[in-house]
Amino acid sequence: MKSFCALNLVLSEAAAESLGKAATQVLGQKIAVLSNDEAGINIAQGIKKAGGCALMFNNCFESQIYFAVKHFSPHAVIFSQGDEKSSVAIYDSSALPVSSTLEEKISLAAVQSGRISGDGEVIEADLSSAYYKELLNCGESFENINVSVVSRNGSVKRMLTRAIFALGGLNSGKVKFCISPSGLVLSTVDENGKVHTHDELIAVCCRCALEAQEKIDVPFTVVQSVGNSSLVKAGFQNGSELWQRDAVFLAAKLLHYMSFYGCGLCTLCQKIEPQSVSRKSFSGSLSIPDIADLLDCDELITDDDNSAFLKNEK
């Protein structure tokens, strides 16, 4: 989570409203607010007072941001959560954290928000029902599936567990699906006790999608695991599929493939090509940061095999 602001105390009503007004000025009139605390309600009021439309979704977790963007098409998303402290993150219309330039504009607008007045609206909507329905569509069937779901976020755990029961699976067994409290990261433990990371599991689902002749975007981090294919488009982002951006959907997709192929998690993960890790020593006057500074790019990724991927926003 890239925080726009993190405070030691709960975000005050005035500060939250100022943030809502500023976001409306800078990002657009239609803003989705995903929240599990009082600050989110106050941010929505700020959007309303700035003449904007706030789509208010309560009791949300962070990975639902991409679903909200894909299905409700807001100009931006504000995610607010907090117990003893508040944290607020702002995302653009592509569900990506706003740039540092936009952060500065929002900060400046927040300072001047006292002069803003308007007559907008707050629309309270139910994200969970639509999210759950889409999760069932993603999973299709969990027949003969038996896994244990682990998460410190009760909402995340209940959402996936409910889908497992609905699609014919069981929430028990040796295989463990562990989802972070944000719902953004999944790791698993298979039948043999082997741990599989989030990137590995993304690669497994990409591989299964390619076997079904589906065109798919994949991040550079998993290209080698997936293998060469004309159906693969590599990029810096995780892709446009919900399961590539949301670990709850990723878990559902893995469970679907386990049921579809009639195999365990261990067998399913054998679909990706094993990667060997090697350490290389080299000498030279330029380090990787030096090289990155010389190249006209915003980001450089190298696979240490005479290849480099450059990201340039221009």
Short mmCIF file of C-alpha atoms in Angstrom, two decimals:
data_model
loop_
_atom_site.label_atom_id
_atom_site.label_comp_id
_atom_site.label_asym_id
_atom_site.label_seq_id
_atom_site.Cartn_x
_atom_site.Cartn_y
_atom_site.Cartn_z
CA MET A 1 0.00 0.00 0.00
CA LYS A 2 1.40 3.37 -1.00
CA SER A 3 0.10 5.75 1.65
CA PHE A 4 -0.83 9.29 0.78
CA CYS A 5 -0.69 10.09 4.47
CA ALA A 6 -0.08 8.09 7.63
CA LEU A 7 -0.85 9.61 11.00
CA ASN A 8 -0.34 8.52 14.59
CA LEU A 9 -3.90 9.59 15.39
CA VAL A 10 -7.23 9.07 13.67
CA LEU A 11 -7.64 11.42 10.71
CA SER A 12 -9.68 14.40 11.87
CA GLU A 13 -13.02 15.23 10.27
CA ALA A 14 -11.72 18.53 8.89
CA ALA A 15 -8.57 16.98 7.44
CA ALA A 16 -10.54 14.14 5.84
CA GLU A 17 -13.00 16.56 4.24
CA SER A 18 -10.13 18.69 2.93
CA LEU A 19 -8.59 15.61 1.35
CA GLY A 20 -11.92 14.73 -0.32
CA LYS A 21 -12.29 18.26 -1.70
CA ALA A 22 -8.71 18.31 -2.98
CA ALA A 23 -9.03 14.91 -4.67
CA THR A 24 -12.17 16.08 -6.46
CA GLN A 25 -10.38 19.18 -7.73
CA VAL A 26 -7.34 17.32 -9.01
CA LEU A 27 -8.60 13.88 -10.05
CA GLY A 28 -12.20 14.27 -11.20
CA GLN A 29 -15.82 14.46 -10.09
CA LYS A 30 -16.55 10.74 -9.66
CA ILE A 31 -14.46 9.18 -6.89
CA ALA A 32 -14.89 5.80 -5.24
CA VAL A 33 -14.20 5.67 -1.51
CA LEU A 34 -13.37 2.25 -0.08
CA SER A 35 -13.23 2.33 3.67
CA ASN A 36 -13.48 0.45 6.94
CA ASP A 37 -13.29 3.49 9.23
CA GLU A 38 -14.91 6.86 10.01
CA ALA A 39 -12.32 8.77 7.96
CA GLY A 40 -13.71 7.31 4.73
CA ILE A 41 -17.16 8.74 5.51
CA ASN A 42 -15.65 12.17 6.11
CA ILE A 43 -13.62 12.00 2.89
CA ALA A 44 -16.84 11.22 1.00
CA GLN A 45 -18.47 14.30 2.59
CA GLY A 46 -15.54 16.39 1.36
CA ILE A 47 -16.08 15.10 -2.18
CA LYS A 48 -19.77 16.01 -1.91
CA LYS A 49 -18.99 19.52 -0.62
CA ALA A 50 -16.66 20.02 -3.60
CA GLY A 51 -19.52 19.24 -5.99
CA GLY A 52 -18.37 15.73 -6.79
CA CYS A 53 -19.99 12.31 -6.63
CA ALA A 54 -18.61 9.94 -3.99
CA LEU A 55 -19.31 6.23 -4.47
CA MET A 56 -19.15 5.00 -0.89
CA PHE A 57 -18.19 1.37 -0.27
CA ASN A 58 -17.94 0.30 3.37
CA ASN A 59 -16.15 -2.64 5.03
CA CYS A 60 -13.64 -3.10 2.21
CA PHE A 61 -10.12 -4.48 1.98
CA GLU A 62 -7.43 -3.07 -0.26
CA SER A 63 -7.32 -5.65 -3.06
CA GLN A 64 -10.93 -4.75 -3.93
CA ILE A 65 -9.69 -1.47 -5.41
CA TYR A 66 -9.04 -2.99 -8.85
CA PHE A 67 -12.50 -4.60 -8.90
CA ALA A 68 -14.09 -1.25 -8.02
CA VAL A 69 -12.21 0.50 -10.84
CA LYS A 70 -13.05 -2.20 -13.38
CA HIS A 71 -16.78 -2.32 -12.60
CA PHE A 72 -17.66 1.25 -11.57
CA SER A 73 -15.20 3.31 -13.69
CA PRO A 74 -14.44 6.13 -11.21
CA HIS A 75 -11.93 8.88 -11.95
CA ALA A 76 -10.00 7.83 -8.84
CA VAL A 77 -10.21 5.62 -5.76
CA ILE A 78 -9.47 6.60 -2.16
CA PHE A 79 -8.84 3.73 0.23
CA SER A 80 -9.03 4.51 3.93
CA GLN A 81 -8.42 2.20 6.84
CA GLY A 82 -7.55 2.67 10.46
CA ASP A 83 -7.95 1.58 14.05
CA GLU A 84 -5.62 3.39 16.40
CA LYS A 85 -4.16 5.30 13.43
CA SER A 86 -5.38 6.22 9.96
CA SER A 87 -3.84 5.52 6.60
CA VAL A 88 -5.14 6.80 3.29
CA ALA A 89 -4.06 5.73 -0.19
CA ILE A 90 -5.11 7.37 -3.45
CA TYR A 91 -5.28 5.49 -6.76
CA ASP A 92 -5.94 6.73 -10.29
CA SER A 93 -8.51 5.48 -12.80
CA SER A 94 -6.24 2.52 -13.65
CA ALA A 95 -6.06 1.39 -10.00
CA LEU A 96 -2.42 2.44 -9.76
CA PRO A 97 -1.04 4.66 -6.97
CA VAL A 98 -1.08 8.30 -8.04
CA SER A 99 2.22 9.81 -9.11
CA SER A 100 4.30 12.04 -6.87
CA THR A 101 3.31 14.99 -9.09
CA LEU A 102 -0.38 14.40 -8.44
CA GLU A 103 0.31 13.90 -4.74
CA GLU A 104 1.87 17.35 -4.63
CA LYS A 105 -1.12 18.86 -6.46
CA ILE A 106 -3.54 17.20 -4.04
CA SER A 107 -1.52 18.44 -1.06
CA LEU A 108 -1.59 22.01 -2.37
CA ALA A 109 -5.31 21.81 -3.13
CA ALA A 110 -6.00 20.44 0.37
CA VAL A 111 -4.40 23.52 1.94
CA GLN A 112 -6.67 25.78 -0.15
CA SER A 113 -9.80 23.61 0.20
CA GLY A 114 -11.49 25.97 2.66
CA ARG A 115 -12.59 28.21 -0.20
CA ILE A 116 -14.28 25.35 -2.09
CA SER A 117 -18.04 24.84 -1.98
CA GLY A 118 -20.35 22.78 -4.13
CA ASP A 119 -23.41 20.59 -4.13
CA GLY A 120 -22.52 17.00 -4.92
CA GLU A 121 -23.77 13.66 -3.65
CA VAL A 122 -22.72 10.56 -1.76
CA ILE A 123 -24.02 7.28 -3.16
CA GLU A 124 -23.72 4.32 -0.83
CA ALA A 125 -23.23 1.12 -2.80
CA ASP A 126 -22.69 -2.55 -2.01
CA LEU A 127 -19.34 -3.74 -3.32
CA SER A 128 -19.29 -7.10 -1.52
CA SER A 129 -22.24 -8.68 -3.36
CA ALA A 130 -20.92 -7.84 -6.82
CA TYR A 131 -17.40 -8.87 -5.77
CA TYR A 132 -18.63 -12.22 -4.46
CA LYS A 133 -20.64 -12.90 -7.62
CA GLU A 134 -17.58 -12.22 -9.77
CA LEU A 135 -15.51 -14.47 -7.50
CA LEU A 136 -17.93 -17.34 -8.16
CA ASN A 137 -17.69 -16.70 -11.91
CA CYS A 138 -13.90 -16.82 -11.66
CA GLY A 139 -13.88 -20.07 -9.68
CA GLU A 140 -16.59 -21.86 -11.73
CA SER A 141 -16.22 -25.13 -9.78
CA PHE A 142 -14.22 -26.33 -6.78
CA GLU A 143 -15.43 -29.93 -6.92
CA ASN A 144 -13.14 -32.33 -5.00
CA ILE A 145 -11.13 -29.40 -3.62
CA ASN A 146 -10.06 -29.44 0.02
CA VAL A 147 -7.83 -26.59 1.24
CA SER A 148 -7.41 -24.50 4.39
CA VAL A 149 -7.73 -20.72 4.05
CA VAL A 150 -5.55 -18.59 6.33
CA SER A 151 -5.73 -14.80 6.71
CA ARG A 152 -5.51 -12.32 9.58
CA ASN A 153 -8.26 -10.32 7.85
CA GLY A 154 -11.59 -11.95 8.71
CA SER A 155 -13.35 -10.35 5.72
CA VAL A 156 -10.81 -11.79 3.29
CA LYS A 157 -11.02 -15.25 4.83
CA ARG A 158 -14.83 -15.28 4.93
CA MET A 159 -15.13 -14.14 1.31
CA LEU A 160 -12.96 -16.97 -0.06
CA THR A 161 -14.28 -19.61 2.36
CA ARG A 162 -17.85 -18.78 1.41
CA ALA A 163 -17.00 -19.18 -2.29
CA ILE A 164 -15.27 -22.52 -1.64
CA PHE A 165 -18.37 -23.95 0.05
CA ALA A 166 -20.67 -22.53 -2.64
CA LEU A 167 -18.69 -24.15 -5.46
CA GLY A 168 -18.48 -27.59 -3.89
CA GLY A 169 -15.15 -27.48 -2.02
CA LEU A 170 -14.15 -27.86 1.61
CA ASN A 171 -12.23 -25.47 3.88
CA SER A 172 -9.91 -27.96 5.54
CA GLY A 173 -7.01 -30.19 4.62
CA LYS A 174 -3.26 -30.20 4.36
CA VAL A 175 -2.94 -27.61 1.57
CA LYS A 176 -2.92 -24.04 2.92
CA PHE A 177 -3.81 -20.85 1.06
CA CYS A 178 -2.43 -17.86 3.01
CA ILE A 179 -3.68 -14.39 2.02
CA SER A 180 -2.29 -11.14 3.41
CA PRO A 181 -4.65 -8.83 5.38
CA SER A 182 -4.76 -6.45 2.40
CA GLY A 183 -5.89 -9.26 0.09
CA LEU A 184 -3.04 -8.40 -2.28
CA VAL A 185 -0.58 -11.25 -1.68
CA LEU A 186 -1.09 -15.02 -1.75
CA SER A 187 1.32 -17.74 -0.72
CA THR A 188 0.54 -21.44 -0.43
CA VAL A 189 1.81 -24.63 1.18
CA ASP A 190 1.24 -27.70 -0.98
CA GLU A 191 0.67 -31.35 -0.06
CA ASN A 192 4.40 -31.93 0.37
CA GLY A 193 4.92 -28.92 2.61
CA LYS A 194 6.57 -26.81 -0.12
CA VAL A 195 5.91 -23.07 -0.02
CA HIS A 196 4.96 -21.31 -3.27
CA THR A 197 5.29 -17.53 -3.56
CA HIS A 198 2.84 -15.07 -5.08
CA ASP A 199 4.90 -14.70 -8.28
CA GLU A 200 5.07 -18.48 -8.70
CA LEU A 201 1.31 -18.78 -8.34
CA ILE A 202 0.75 -15.98 -10.87
CA ALA A 203 3.03 -17.87 -13.27
CA VAL A 204 1.06 -21.10 -12.74
CA CYS A 205 -2.23 -19.40 -13.64
CA CYS A 206 -0.62 -17.70 -16.63
CA ARG A 207 0.64 -21.08 -17.83
CA CYS A 208 -2.82 -22.63 -17.49
CA ALA A 209 -4.37 -19.70 -19.38
CA LEU A 210 -1.88 -20.16 -22.21
CA GLU A 211 -2.70 -23.86 -22.42
CA ALA A 212 -6.30 -22.77 -22.98
CA GLN A 213 -5.05 -20.55 -25.84
CA GLU A 214 -5.90 -17.33 -24.01
CA LYS A 215 -3.95 -14.17 -24.78
CA ILE A 216 -2.57 -12.76 -21.58
CA ASP A 217 -0.41 -9.96 -20.19
CA VAL A 218 2.29 -11.10 -17.79
CA PRO A 219 4.81 -9.16 -15.70
CA PHE A 220 8.49 -9.49 -16.58
CA THR A 221 9.04 -11.24 -13.26
CA VAL A 222 7.25 -14.39 -14.44
CA VAL A 223 8.04 -14.43 -18.19
CA GLN A 224 10.79 -17.04 -17.87
CA SER A 225 8.60 -19.30 -15.75
CA VAL A 226 5.77 -19.18 -18.28
CA GLY A 227 7.90 -19.88 -21.35
CA ASN A 228 7.92 -18.35 -24.83
CA SER A 229 4.56 -17.94 -26.56
CA SER A 230 3.06 -15.63 -29.14
CA LEU A 231 0.09 -15.27 -26.77
CA VAL A 232 2.25 -13.62 -24.10
CA LYS A 233 2.59 -9.87 -23.81
CA ALA A 234 5.16 -8.92 -21.17
CA GLY A 235 5.00 -5.67 -19.25
CA PHE A 236 5.81 -3.88 -16.01
CA GLN A 237 2.31 -4.21 -14.57
CA ASN A 238 0.67 -7.42 -13.39
CA GLY A 239 -1.89 -7.51 -16.19
CA SER A 240 -5.57 -6.75 -16.58
CA GLU A 241 -7.12 -9.93 -15.15
CA LEU A 242 -8.66 -9.68 -11.69
CA TRP A 243 -6.61 -12.65 -10.48
CA GLN A 244 -3.43 -10.84 -11.47
CA ARG A 245 -4.28 -7.88 -9.23
CA ASP A 246 -6.23 -9.48 -6.38
CA ALA A 247 -4.97 -12.44 -4.33
CA VAL A 248 -8.51 -13.56 -3.45
CA PHE A 249 -9.26 -14.01 -7.14
CA LEU A 250 -5.84 -15.59 -7.66
CA ALA A 251 -6.72 -18.19 -5.01
CA ALA A 252 -10.06 -18.84 -6.72
CA LYS A 253 -8.35 -19.25 -10.09
CA LEU A 254 -5.85 -21.75 -8.68
CA LEU A 255 -8.63 -23.74 -7.01
CA HIS A 256 -10.52 -23.80 -10.31
CA TYR A 257 -7.50 -25.17 -12.18
CA MET A 258 -6.91 -27.78 -9.49
CA SER A 259 -10.50 -28.95 -9.93
CA PHE A 260 -10.40 -28.69 -13.73
CA TYR A 261 -7.20 -30.74 -14.08
CA GLY A 262 -8.15 -33.07 -11.21
CA CYS A 263 -4.81 -32.61 -9.48
CA GLY A 264 -3.29 -31.29 -6.28
CA LEU A 265 -1.45 -28.00 -5.88
CA CYS A 266 1.96 -29.71 -6.07
CA THR A 267 1.17 -31.21 -9.49
CA LEU A 268 -0.34 -27.96 -10.77
CA CYS A 269 2.79 -25.99 -9.82
CA GLN A 270 4.91 -28.38 -11.89
CA LYS A 271 3.48 -26.73 -14.99
CA ILE A 272 5.87 -23.80 -14.66
CA GLU A 273 9.46 -24.18 -15.82
CA PRO A 274 11.92 -24.55 -12.92
CA GLN A 275 14.25 -21.59 -12.54
CA SER A 276 17.88 -22.00 -11.53
CA VAL A 277 19.46 -19.25 -9.46
CA SER A 278 23.06 -18.37 -10.20
CA ARG A 279 25.38 -15.78 -8.70
CA LYS A 280 27.72 -13.98 -11.05
CA SER A 281 30.71 -11.81 -10.24
CA PHE A 282 31.90 -9.13 -12.64
CA SER A 283 34.12 -6.11 -12.50
CA GLY A 284 33.67 -2.74 -14.12
CA SER A 285 33.72 0.96 -13.46
CA LEU A 286 29.92 1.30 -13.60
CA SER A 287 27.44 -0.18 -11.16
CA ILE A 288 23.82 -1.03 -11.99
CA PRO A 289 22.61 2.27 -10.42
CA ASP A 290 25.21 4.12 -12.52
CA ILE A 291 23.95 2.46 -15.69
CA ALA A 292 20.34 3.21 -14.74
CA ASP A 293 21.22 6.89 -14.26
CA LEU A 294 22.81 7.07 -17.71
CA LEU A 295 19.80 5.58 -19.51
CA ASP A 296 16.77 7.71 -20.26
CA CYS A 297 14.24 5.63 -18.30
CA ASP A 298 12.11 5.66 -15.19
CA GLU A 299 12.78 2.05 -14.29
CA LEU A 300 15.28 -0.63 -15.30
CA ILE A 301 14.88 -4.38 -14.85
CA THR A 302 17.59 -6.84 -15.83
CA ASP A 303 17.46 -10.62 -15.87
CA ASP A 304 21.28 -10.86 -15.59
CA ASP A 305 21.35 -12.63 -18.96
CA ASN A 306 22.32 -9.83 -21.34
CA SER A 307 18.75 -8.47 -21.31
CA ALA A 308 17.29 -5.35 -19.76
CA PHE A 309 13.77 -3.96 -19.68
CA LEU A 310 13.35 -0.20 -19.52
CA LYS A 311 10.29 1.74 -18.44
CA ASN A 312 9.80 5.27 -19.72
CA GLU A 313 6.65 7.26 -19.04
CA LYS A 314 7.34 9.74 -21.86
#
